[in-house]
Amino acid sequence: MIDRAEDAEGNLEKHRVCEEFEESLRRLAMNMLRVVAGAGEPYRLLRDMHRCVLSAQSYRECHNELPTSFQIADLLNCTRNLEGLATFTSLERPPPKEPRDYELAAAATEIRQGSLRVVAAQWGDSRTVLINAERLFENGIRRHEKARERLNAAYLGRRGDKK
C-alpha cells in the first residue's frame, strides 16, 4: 500500500519539475526571439539552452519520458491571450477598459504568428513556406484594419447618441 504522504510528495516533485522545464523553455524561447528581433541577450543563449536541456533531463527522470510535442507546442503557443475572449459573444462579454475585442486581439495574434513564420521561413530555403507566412501576416493586417474600423465606427456611433 502506497503511503498518501509519499504519493503527494511525488506529485509535488513532478509538478516542480514540470514548472522548472516550462520556465526554462519559455526563457530560452523569449530570449531567442528577442535576439532575432535585435534585442535580447545573445551571450545568454547557450546558458539558456543548457538550462533547458538539464530541466528536460530532470523531467525525463521524474516522469520516465520527455515532454510530448503537444506539451511543448502548447507551452509556446502564442494564441493563449485569446482563450478567455473566444468563449463569449460580443453582447455577453463585459465592455473592455479599452476598445479591444476578440477580432482585434485575434488579428494582432495572427500578425505576430505571421511575422515569426516569415523570419523562420527566411532562414530556410522553402519559397512556399515563405509565401504562406507572408500571406498569414498580410491577412492579419487586413483583419486588424477591419476590426479597428468596426470599433471606431461603433465608438463614433455611441458618441453620436450622447449628443
PDB file of C-alpha atoms in Angstrom:
ATOM      1  CA  MET A   1       0.000   0.000   0.000  1.00  0.00           C
ATOM      2  CA  ILE A   2       1.390   3.387  -1.006  1.00  0.00           C
ATOM      3  CA  ASP A   3       1.509   5.960   1.709  1.00  0.00           C
ATOM      4  CA  ARG A   4      -0.556   9.051   0.806  1.00  0.00           C
ATOM      5  CA  ALA A   5       2.177  11.357   2.041  1.00  0.00           C
ATOM      6  CA  GLU A   6       4.689   9.703  -0.296  1.00  0.00           C
ATOM      7  CA  ASP A   7       2.212   9.918  -3.180  1.00  0.00           C
ATOM      8  CA  ALA A   8       1.564  13.609  -2.505  1.00  0.00           C
ATOM      9  CA  GLU A   9       5.295  14.260  -2.231  1.00  0.00           C
ATOM     10  CA  GLY A  10       5.857  12.520  -5.571  1.00  0.00           C
ATOM     11  CA  ASN A  11       3.141  14.627  -7.178  1.00  0.00           C
ATOM     12  CA  LEU A  12       4.698  17.791  -5.790  1.00  0.00           C
ATOM     13  CA  GLU A  13       8.071  16.782  -7.213  1.00  0.00           C
ATOM     14  CA  LYS A  14       6.521  16.065 -10.621  1.00  0.00           C
ATOM     15  CA  HIS A  15       4.787  19.437 -10.551  1.00  0.00           C
ATOM     16  CA  ARG A  16       8.002  21.232  -9.565  1.00  0.00           C
ATOM     17  CA  VAL A  17       9.952  19.530 -12.365  1.00  0.00           C
ATOM     18  CA  CYS A  18       7.227  20.464 -14.882  1.00  0.00           C
ATOM     19  CA  GLU A  19       7.320  24.097 -13.793  1.00  0.00           C
ATOM     20  CA  GLU A  20      11.114  24.150 -13.974  1.00  0.00           C
ATOM     21  CA  PHE A  21      11.045  22.794 -17.533  1.00  0.00           C
ATOM     22  CA  GLU A  22       8.300  25.207 -18.606  1.00  0.00           C
ATOM     23  CA  GLU A  23      10.152  28.185 -17.180  1.00  0.00           C
ATOM     24  CA  SER A  24      13.478  27.244 -18.770  1.00  0.00           C
ATOM     25  CA  LEU A  25      11.889  26.606 -22.177  1.00  0.00           C
ATOM     26  CA  ARG A  26       9.951  29.882 -22.108  1.00  0.00           C
ATOM     27  CA  ARG A  27      13.045  31.805 -21.025  1.00  0.00           C
ATOM     28  CA  LEU A  28      15.044  30.266 -23.888  1.00  0.00           C
ATOM     29  CA  ALA A  29      12.308  30.974 -26.441  1.00  0.00           C
ATOM     30  CA  MET A  30      11.787  34.512 -25.159  1.00  0.00           C
ATOM     31  CA  ASN A  31      15.482  35.389 -25.287  1.00  0.00           C
ATOM     32  CA  MET A  32      15.925  33.769 -28.700  1.00  0.00           C
ATOM     33  CA  LEU A  33      13.008  35.736 -30.164  1.00  0.00           C
ATOM     34  CA  ARG A  34      14.337  38.958 -28.685  1.00  0.00           C
ATOM     35  CA  VAL A  35      17.816  38.269 -30.102  1.00  0.00           C
ATOM     36  CA  VAL A  36      16.287  37.610 -33.534  1.00  0.00           C
ATOM     37  CA  ALA A  37      14.485  40.953 -33.260  1.00  0.00           C
ATOM     38  CA  GLY A  38      17.745  42.755 -32.460  1.00  0.00           C
ATOM     39  CA  ALA A  39      17.406  42.887 -28.679  1.00  0.00           C
ATOM     40  CA  GLY A  40      17.752  40.217 -26.012  1.00  0.00           C
ATOM     41  CA  GLU A  41      20.922  38.817 -24.548  1.00  0.00           C
ATOM     42  CA  PRO A  42      22.818  36.765 -27.157  1.00  0.00           C
ATOM     43  CA  TYR A  43      25.535  35.914 -24.639  1.00  0.00           C
ATOM     44  CA  ARG A  44      22.925  34.060 -22.529  1.00  0.00           C
ATOM     45  CA  LEU A  45      21.525  31.877 -25.313  1.00  0.00           C
ATOM     46  CA  LEU A  46      23.885  28.957 -24.711  1.00  0.00           C
ATOM     47  CA  ARG A  47      23.352  29.170 -20.953  1.00  0.00           C
ATOM     48  CA  ASP A  48      19.569  29.195 -21.503  1.00  0.00           C
ATOM     49  CA  MET A  49      19.867  26.203 -23.855  1.00  0.00           C
ATOM     50  CA  HIS A  50      21.936  24.287 -21.312  1.00  0.00           C
ATOM     51  CA  ARG A  51      19.451  25.036 -18.522  1.00  0.00           C
ATOM     52  CA  CYS A  52      16.595  23.885 -20.773  1.00  0.00           C
ATOM     53  CA  VAL A  53      18.366  20.614 -21.616  1.00  0.00           C
ATOM     54  CA  LEU A  54      19.087  19.952 -17.926  1.00  0.00           C
ATOM     55  CA  SER A  55      15.470  20.619 -16.964  1.00  0.00           C
ATOM     56  CA  ALA A  56      14.292  18.305 -19.790  1.00  0.00           C
ATOM     57  CA  GLN A  57      16.566  15.590 -18.401  1.00  0.00           C
ATOM     58  CA  SER A  58      15.123  16.120 -14.909  1.00  0.00           C
ATOM     59  CA  TYR A  59      11.655  15.911 -16.415  1.00  0.00           C
ATOM     60  CA  ARG A  60      12.526  12.592 -18.079  1.00  0.00           C
ATOM     61  CA  GLU A  61      13.967  11.192 -14.836  1.00  0.00           C
ATOM     62  CA  CYS A  62      10.861  12.183 -12.893  1.00  0.00           C
ATOM     63  CA  HIS A  63       8.187  11.249 -15.477  1.00  0.00           C
ATOM     64  CA  ASN A  64      10.052   8.439 -17.282  1.00  0.00           C
ATOM     65  CA  GLU A  65       9.538  10.275 -20.575  1.00  0.00           C
ATOM     66  CA  LEU A  66      10.317  13.597 -22.197  1.00  0.00           C
ATOM     67  CA  PRO A  67       7.576  16.198 -22.630  1.00  0.00           C
ATOM     68  CA  THR A  68       5.486  15.429 -25.703  1.00  0.00           C
ATOM     69  CA  SER A  69       5.490  17.566 -28.831  1.00  0.00           C
ATOM     70  CA  PHE A  70       1.944  18.611 -27.935  1.00  0.00           C
ATOM     71  CA  GLN A  71       3.014  19.749 -24.446  1.00  0.00           C
ATOM     72  CA  ILE A  72       5.895  21.783 -25.861  1.00  0.00           C
ATOM     73  CA  ALA A  73       3.756  23.327 -28.607  1.00  0.00           C
ATOM     74  CA  ASP A  74       1.020  24.175 -26.101  1.00  0.00           C
ATOM     75  CA  LEU A  75       3.539  25.744 -23.769  1.00  0.00           C
ATOM     76  CA  LEU A  76       4.921  28.011 -26.508  1.00  0.00           C
ATOM     77  CA  ASN A  77       1.563  28.726 -28.168  1.00  0.00           C
ATOM     78  CA  CYS A  78       1.177  32.448 -28.737  1.00  0.00           C
ATOM     79  CA  THR A  79      -2.640  32.310 -29.003  1.00  0.00           C
ATOM     80  CA  ARG A  80      -3.180  31.848 -25.266  1.00  0.00           C
ATOM     81  CA  ASN A  81      -4.200  35.508 -24.982  1.00  0.00           C
ATOM     82  CA  LEU A  82      -7.384  34.649 -26.934  1.00  0.00           C
ATOM     83  CA  GLU A  83      -8.589  31.817 -24.694  1.00  0.00           C
ATOM     84  CA  GLY A  84     -10.848  33.892 -22.455  1.00  0.00           C
ATOM     85  CA  LEU A  85     -12.137  36.112 -25.234  1.00  0.00           C
ATOM     86  CA  ALA A  86     -13.344  33.372 -27.582  1.00  0.00           C
ATOM     87  CA  THR A  87     -15.866  31.907 -25.148  1.00  0.00           C
ATOM     88  CA  PHE A  88     -18.198  34.921 -25.088  1.00  0.00           C
ATOM     89  CA  THR A  89     -20.163  36.719 -27.776  1.00  0.00           C
ATOM     90  CA  SER A  90     -19.747  40.480 -28.104  1.00  0.00           C
ATOM     91  CA  LEU A  91     -23.010  41.004 -26.206  1.00  0.00           C
ATOM     92  CA  GLU A  92     -22.092  38.667 -23.328  1.00  0.00           C
ATOM     93  CA  ARG A  93     -18.576  39.952 -22.867  1.00  0.00           C
ATOM     94  CA  PRO A  94     -18.206  42.790 -20.366  1.00  0.00           C
ATOM     95  CA  PRO A  95     -17.051  46.011 -22.008  1.00  0.00           C
ATOM     96  CA  PRO A  96     -13.251  46.183 -22.044  1.00  0.00           C
ATOM     97  CA  LYS A  97     -11.377  49.012 -20.379  1.00  0.00           C
ATOM     98  CA  GLU A  98     -10.056  49.974 -23.790  1.00  0.00           C
ATOM     99  CA  PRO A  99     -11.805  49.380 -27.117  1.00  0.00           C
ATOM    100  CA  ARG A 100     -10.368  45.977 -27.869  1.00  0.00           C
ATOM    101  CA  ASP A 101     -12.357  42.899 -28.749  1.00  0.00           C
ATOM    102  CA  TYR A 102     -11.779  39.344 -29.829  1.00  0.00           C
ATOM    103  CA  GLU A 103     -11.399  40.162 -33.539  1.00  0.00           C
ATOM    104  CA  LEU A 104      -8.772  42.804 -32.839  1.00  0.00           C
ATOM    105  CA  ALA A 105      -6.861  40.542 -30.458  1.00  0.00           C
ATOM    106  CA  ALA A 106      -7.099  37.614 -32.903  1.00  0.00           C
ATOM    107  CA  ALA A 107      -5.824  39.810 -35.741  1.00  0.00           C
ATOM    108  CA  ALA A 108      -2.877  41.011 -33.649  1.00  0.00           C
ATOM    109  CA  THR A 109      -2.055  37.394 -32.805  1.00  0.00           C
ATOM    110  CA  GLU A 110      -2.244  36.463 -36.494  1.00  0.00           C
ATOM    111  CA  ILE A 111       0.179  39.288 -37.316  1.00  0.00           C
ATOM    112  CA  ARG A 112       2.610  38.062 -34.651  1.00  0.00           C
ATOM    113  CA  GLN A 113       2.355  34.464 -35.855  1.00  0.00           C
ATOM    114  CA  GLY A 114       2.858  35.560 -39.450  1.00  0.00           C
ATOM    115  CA  SER A 115       5.896  37.658 -38.641  1.00  0.00           C
ATOM    116  CA  LEU A 116       7.505  34.816 -36.671  1.00  0.00           C
ATOM    117  CA  ARG A 117       6.841  32.424 -39.538  1.00  0.00           C
ATOM    118  CA  VAL A 118       8.300  34.889 -42.051  1.00  0.00           C
ATOM    119  CA  VAL A 119      11.533  35.085 -40.056  1.00  0.00           C
ATOM    120  CA  ALA A 120      11.715  31.288 -39.773  1.00  0.00           C
ATOM    121  CA  ALA A 121      10.975  30.889 -43.497  1.00  0.00           C
ATOM    122  CA  GLN A 122      13.699  33.373 -44.411  1.00  0.00           C
ATOM    123  CA  TRP A 123      16.205  31.175 -42.569  1.00  0.00           C
ATOM    124  CA  GLY A 124      15.064  28.129 -44.525  1.00  0.00           C
ATOM    125  CA  ASP A 125      15.047  27.702 -48.257  1.00  0.00           C
ATOM    126  CA  SER A 126      11.385  26.937 -48.997  1.00  0.00           C
ATOM    127  CA  ARG A 127       9.739  29.583 -51.131  1.00  0.00           C
ATOM    128  CA  THR A 128       6.311  28.022 -50.478  1.00  0.00           C
ATOM    129  CA  VAL A 129       6.694  28.325 -46.707  1.00  0.00           C
ATOM    130  CA  LEU A 130       7.753  31.963 -47.081  1.00  0.00           C
ATOM    131  CA  ILE A 131       4.771  32.777 -49.320  1.00  0.00           C
ATOM    132  CA  ASN A 132       2.349  31.151 -46.852  1.00  0.00           C
ATOM    133  CA  ALA A 133       3.940  33.019 -43.937  1.00  0.00           C
ATOM    134  CA  GLU A 134       3.694  36.340 -45.769  1.00  0.00           C
ATOM    135  CA  ARG A 135       0.051  35.594 -46.621  1.00  0.00           C
ATOM    136  CA  LEU A 136      -0.735  34.914 -42.945  1.00  0.00           C
ATOM    137  CA  PHE A 137       0.962  38.174 -41.947  1.00  0.00           C
ATOM    138  CA  GLU A 138      -0.899  40.197 -44.602  1.00  0.00           C
ATOM    139  CA  ASN A 139      -4.249  38.578 -43.718  1.00  0.00           C
ATOM    140  CA  GLY A 140      -3.641  39.546 -40.097  1.00  0.00           C
ATOM    141  CA  ILE A 141      -3.018  43.147 -41.101  1.00  0.00           C
ATOM    142  CA  ARG A 142      -6.232  43.273 -43.177  1.00  0.00           C
ATOM    143  CA  ARG A 143      -8.192  41.629 -40.366  1.00  0.00           C
ATOM    144  CA  HIS A 144      -6.756  44.115 -37.880  1.00  0.00           C
ATOM    145  CA  GLU A 145      -7.679  47.088 -40.089  1.00  0.00           C
ATOM    146  CA  LYS A 146     -11.278  45.838 -40.492  1.00  0.00           C
ATOM    147  CA  ALA A 147     -11.635  45.250 -36.751  1.00  0.00           C
ATOM    148  CA  ARG A 148     -10.221  48.696 -35.986  1.00  0.00           C
ATOM    149  CA  GLU A 149     -12.610  50.321 -38.496  1.00  0.00           C
ATOM    150  CA  ARG A 150     -15.554  48.467 -36.937  1.00  0.00           C
ATOM    151  CA  LEU A 151     -14.547  49.522 -33.421  1.00  0.00           C
ATOM    152  CA  ASN A 152     -14.056  53.134 -34.492  1.00  0.00           C
ATOM    153  CA  ALA A 153     -17.467  53.178 -36.197  1.00  0.00           C
ATOM    154  CA  ALA A 154     -19.089  51.691 -33.091  1.00  0.00           C
ATOM    155  CA  TYR A 155     -17.322  54.243 -30.878  1.00  0.00           C
ATOM    156  CA  LEU A 156     -18.341  57.163 -33.086  1.00  0.00           C
ATOM    157  CA  GLY A 157     -21.896  55.813 -33.190  1.00  0.00           C
ATOM    158  CA  ARG A 158     -22.063  55.739 -29.389  1.00  0.00           C
ATOM    159  CA  ARG A 159     -20.623  59.258 -29.163  1.00  0.00           C
ATOM    160  CA  GLY A 160     -23.255  60.496 -31.607  1.00  0.00           C
ATOM    161  CA  ASP A 161     -26.019  59.046 -29.424  1.00  0.00           C
ATOM    162  CA  LYS A 162     -24.837  61.056 -26.410  1.00  0.00           C
ATOM    163  CA  LYS A 163     -25.061  64.451 -28.138  1.00  0.00           C
TER     164      LYS A 163
END
